[in-house]
XYZ file of C-alpha atoms in Angstrom:
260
model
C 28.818 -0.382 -6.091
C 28.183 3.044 -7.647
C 25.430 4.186 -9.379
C 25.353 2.987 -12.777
C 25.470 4.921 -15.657
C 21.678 5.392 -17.684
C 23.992 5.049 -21.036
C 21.965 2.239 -22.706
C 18.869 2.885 -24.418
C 16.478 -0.282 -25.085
C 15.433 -0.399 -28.782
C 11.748 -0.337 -27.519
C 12.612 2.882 -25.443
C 14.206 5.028 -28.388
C 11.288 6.699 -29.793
C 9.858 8.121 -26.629
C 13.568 9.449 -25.304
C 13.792 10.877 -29.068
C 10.387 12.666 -28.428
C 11.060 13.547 -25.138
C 14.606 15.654 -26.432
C 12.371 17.134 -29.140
C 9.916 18.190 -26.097
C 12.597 19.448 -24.272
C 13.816 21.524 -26.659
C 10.811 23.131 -27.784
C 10.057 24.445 -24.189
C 11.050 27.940 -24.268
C 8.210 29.300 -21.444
C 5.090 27.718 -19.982
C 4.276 24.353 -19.446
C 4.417 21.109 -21.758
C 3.084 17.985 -20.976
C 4.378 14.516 -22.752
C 2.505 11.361 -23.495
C 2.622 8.589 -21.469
C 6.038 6.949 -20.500
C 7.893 4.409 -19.635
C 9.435 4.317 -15.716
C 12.892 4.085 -18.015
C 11.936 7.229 -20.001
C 11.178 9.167 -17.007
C 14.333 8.256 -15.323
C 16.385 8.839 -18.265
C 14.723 12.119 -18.682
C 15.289 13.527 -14.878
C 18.693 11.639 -14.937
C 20.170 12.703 -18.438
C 18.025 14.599 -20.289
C 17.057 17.580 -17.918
C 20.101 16.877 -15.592
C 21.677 20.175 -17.330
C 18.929 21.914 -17.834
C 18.361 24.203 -14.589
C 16.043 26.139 -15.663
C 13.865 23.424 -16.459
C 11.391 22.135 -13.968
C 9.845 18.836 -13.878
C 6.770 16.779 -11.785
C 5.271 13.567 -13.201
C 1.944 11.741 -12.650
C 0.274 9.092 -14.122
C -3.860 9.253 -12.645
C -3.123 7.796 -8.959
C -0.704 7.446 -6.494
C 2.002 5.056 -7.093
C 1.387 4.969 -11.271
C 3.992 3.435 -13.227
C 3.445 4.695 -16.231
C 3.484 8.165 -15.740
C 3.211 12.021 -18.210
C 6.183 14.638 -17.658
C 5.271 18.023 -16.928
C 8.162 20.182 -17.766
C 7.651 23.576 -16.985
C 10.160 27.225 -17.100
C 11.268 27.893 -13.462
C 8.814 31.197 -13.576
C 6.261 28.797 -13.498
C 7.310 27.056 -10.523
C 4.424 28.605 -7.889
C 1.701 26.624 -10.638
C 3.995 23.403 -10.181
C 1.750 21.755 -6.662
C -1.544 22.909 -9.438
C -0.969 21.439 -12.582
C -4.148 19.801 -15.314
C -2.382 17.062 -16.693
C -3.950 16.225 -19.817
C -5.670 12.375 -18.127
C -8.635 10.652 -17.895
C -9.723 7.788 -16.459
C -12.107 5.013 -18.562
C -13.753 2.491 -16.551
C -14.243 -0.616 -18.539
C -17.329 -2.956 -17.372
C -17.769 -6.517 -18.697
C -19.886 -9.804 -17.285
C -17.011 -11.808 -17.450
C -13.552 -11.563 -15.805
C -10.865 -9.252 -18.218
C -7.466 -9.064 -18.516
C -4.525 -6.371 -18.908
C -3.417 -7.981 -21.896
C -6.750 -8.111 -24.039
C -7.466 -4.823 -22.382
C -4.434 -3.406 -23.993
C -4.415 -5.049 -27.142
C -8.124 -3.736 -27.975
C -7.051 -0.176 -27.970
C -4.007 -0.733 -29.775
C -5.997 -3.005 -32.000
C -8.634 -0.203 -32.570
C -5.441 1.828 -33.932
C -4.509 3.451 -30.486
C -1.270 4.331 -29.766
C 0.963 3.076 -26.704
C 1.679 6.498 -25.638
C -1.439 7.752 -25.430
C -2.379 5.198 -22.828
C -0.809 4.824 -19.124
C -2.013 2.335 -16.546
C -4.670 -0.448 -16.797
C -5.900 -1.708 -13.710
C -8.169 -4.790 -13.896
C -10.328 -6.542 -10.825
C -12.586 -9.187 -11.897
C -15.075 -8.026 -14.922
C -13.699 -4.507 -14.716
C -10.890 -2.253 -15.100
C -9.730 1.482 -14.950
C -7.942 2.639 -18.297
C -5.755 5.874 -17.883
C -4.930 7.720 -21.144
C -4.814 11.252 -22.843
C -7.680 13.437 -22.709
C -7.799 13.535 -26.688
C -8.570 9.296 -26.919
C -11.306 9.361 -24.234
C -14.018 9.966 -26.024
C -12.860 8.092 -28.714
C -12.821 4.989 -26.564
C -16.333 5.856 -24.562
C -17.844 5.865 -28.643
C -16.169 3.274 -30.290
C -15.410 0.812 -27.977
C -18.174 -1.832 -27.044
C -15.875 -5.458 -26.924
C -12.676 -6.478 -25.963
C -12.036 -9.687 -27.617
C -15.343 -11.016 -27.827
C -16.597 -9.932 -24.795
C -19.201 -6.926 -24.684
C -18.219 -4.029 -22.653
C -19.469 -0.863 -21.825
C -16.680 2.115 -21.419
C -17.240 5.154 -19.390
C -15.692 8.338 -18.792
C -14.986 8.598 -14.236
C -14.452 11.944 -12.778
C -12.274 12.088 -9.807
C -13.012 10.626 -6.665
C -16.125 8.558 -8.530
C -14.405 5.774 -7.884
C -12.160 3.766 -5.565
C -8.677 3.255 -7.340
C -7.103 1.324 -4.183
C -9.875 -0.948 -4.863
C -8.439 -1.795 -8.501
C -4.384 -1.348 -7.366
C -3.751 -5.193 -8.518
C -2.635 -7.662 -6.274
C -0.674 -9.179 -8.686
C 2.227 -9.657 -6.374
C 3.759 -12.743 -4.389
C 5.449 -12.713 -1.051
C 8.228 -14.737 -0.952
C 11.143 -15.431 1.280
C 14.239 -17.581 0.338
C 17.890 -17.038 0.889
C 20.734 -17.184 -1.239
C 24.721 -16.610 -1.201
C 25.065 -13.647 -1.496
C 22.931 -10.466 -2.979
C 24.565 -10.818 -6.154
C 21.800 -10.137 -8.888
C 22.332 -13.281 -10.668
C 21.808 -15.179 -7.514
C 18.571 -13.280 -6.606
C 16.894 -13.550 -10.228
C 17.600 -17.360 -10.190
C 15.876 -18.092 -6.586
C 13.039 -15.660 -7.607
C 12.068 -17.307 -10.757
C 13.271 -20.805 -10.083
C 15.685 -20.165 -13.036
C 19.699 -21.634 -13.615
C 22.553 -18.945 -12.426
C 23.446 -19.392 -15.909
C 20.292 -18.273 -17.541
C 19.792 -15.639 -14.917
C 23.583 -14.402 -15.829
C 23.036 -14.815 -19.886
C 19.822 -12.665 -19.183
C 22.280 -10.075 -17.638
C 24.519 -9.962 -20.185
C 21.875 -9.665 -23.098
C 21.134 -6.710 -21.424
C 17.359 -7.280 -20.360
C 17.620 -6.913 -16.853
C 17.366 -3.763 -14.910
C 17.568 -2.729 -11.522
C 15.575 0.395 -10.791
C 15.111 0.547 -14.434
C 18.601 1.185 -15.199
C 19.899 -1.877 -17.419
C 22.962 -3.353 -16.211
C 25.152 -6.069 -17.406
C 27.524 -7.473 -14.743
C 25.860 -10.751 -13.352
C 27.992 -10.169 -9.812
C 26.117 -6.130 -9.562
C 25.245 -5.933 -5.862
C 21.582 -5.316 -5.282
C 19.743 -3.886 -1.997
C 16.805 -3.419 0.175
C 14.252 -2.170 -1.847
C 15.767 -1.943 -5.689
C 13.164 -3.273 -8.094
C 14.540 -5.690 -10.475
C 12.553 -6.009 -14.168
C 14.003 -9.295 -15.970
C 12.519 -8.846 -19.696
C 9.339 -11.985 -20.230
C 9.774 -13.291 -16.490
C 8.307 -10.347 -14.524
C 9.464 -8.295 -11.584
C 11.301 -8.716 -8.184
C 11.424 -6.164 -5.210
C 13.584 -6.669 -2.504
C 11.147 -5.943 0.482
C 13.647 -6.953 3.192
C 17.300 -8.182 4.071
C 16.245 -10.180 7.159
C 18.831 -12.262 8.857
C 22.254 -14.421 7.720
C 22.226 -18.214 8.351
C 24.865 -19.998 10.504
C 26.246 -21.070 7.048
C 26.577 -17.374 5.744
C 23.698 -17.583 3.604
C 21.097 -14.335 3.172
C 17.439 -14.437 4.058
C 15.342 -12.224 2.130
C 12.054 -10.883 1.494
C 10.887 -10.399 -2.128
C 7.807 -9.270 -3.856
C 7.199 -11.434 -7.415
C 5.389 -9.790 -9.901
C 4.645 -11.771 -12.768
């Protein structure tokens, strides 16, 4: 299979690869920085966006190691020799709360308190507390304004680097799983790795809300790999961890992280 082609653009991805073009064109020298993306955005911006532009540079990072939503730094090549150096515009919040939180009130708390999307990157909960990443210009916002998410009382703080221990937070939202299946047709792998029909896993396909290393595709017999990441739209994640062994009967054992 060859690679396949970034040419569709998710309705909820528009407006950032819109501001991204605008960002790229208004780079003339120096160094701009956008909000927070999308892993799509960022690949569509490396793989289409910049792909002409050689005198554009570009690095990404998103507040840790391993982010997934992440801020492009795109830069003129005379600024290359600043490019290992760069202050991206982050900061981290730590949120602190008696009782357990979760991504989803986390997230819509700040948007509820009229935050935008792209102003915020990664939220990483354990237990009662969580690390917020988002643009320098909303932290102090949030550290002020901020004292509940839903109705639980919280106190937000602004962390400095290396106050805290991030691999503590990284979630462990993941499931190992191993099952095997015909063949490593994508259909076939979304259906054993969210107990779904083919025939939904193949309608998903076709609607267009499944991508594998966040580029959408829409052939339910695309052949998949070690280690692509597939994102099915309201069921979660799969990553292929491992091809490990054919059956007698043909069939294909593999290794898959679930992330719901």
């Amino acid at each position: 299979m060859g690679q396949q082609a970034m040419t569709y653009i998710p309705e909820e991805n528009k407006h950032e690869v819109l501001k991204l073009k605008n960002l790229i064109e208004k780079l003339s020298w120096g160094i701009e920085y956008s909000d927070f993306l999308s892993p799509f955005a960022i690949k569509y911006a490396v793989e289409v966006l910049l792909k002409s532009q050689n005198h554009i540079l570009h690095r990404c990072w998103g507040g840790y190691e391993g982010s997934e939503r992440n801020i492009l730094a795109i830069f003129s090549s005379d600024f290359e020799e600043y490019a290992e150096n760069l202050t991206y515009p982050i900061q981290t919040i730590l949120i602190e709360a008696k009782n357990n939180l979760s991504h989803r009130q986390i997230l819509g708390s700040l948007i509820g308190n009229g935050l935008k999307r792209d102003k915020i990157g990664d939220i990483l909960v354990k237990e009662n507390s969580a690390l917020v990443f988002v643009k320098d210009e909303i932290a102090t916002y949030i550290v002020t304004n901020i004292d509940k998410i839903g109705k639980e009382k919280v106190k937000c703080s602004i962390v400095e680097n290396g106050q805290i221990d991030i691999k503590w937070f990284i979630n462990n939202s993941s499931k190992r799983i191993v099952y095997t299946v015909a063949s490593l047709r994508v259909d076939s792998v979304i259906s054993h790795g969210f107990g779904i029909s083919r025939e939904e896993a193949a309608d998903l396909i076709r609607q267009m809300k499944v991508a594998v290393n966040w580029v959408y595709i829409d052939k339910p017999s695309y052949a998949v790999k070690e280690g692509d990441l597939l994102s099915v739209r309201h069921h979660g994640r799969l990553k292929i961890e491992k091809v490990l062994s054919t059956t007698k009967k043909g069939r294909i054992s593999i290794e898959v992280l679930r992330f719901s």
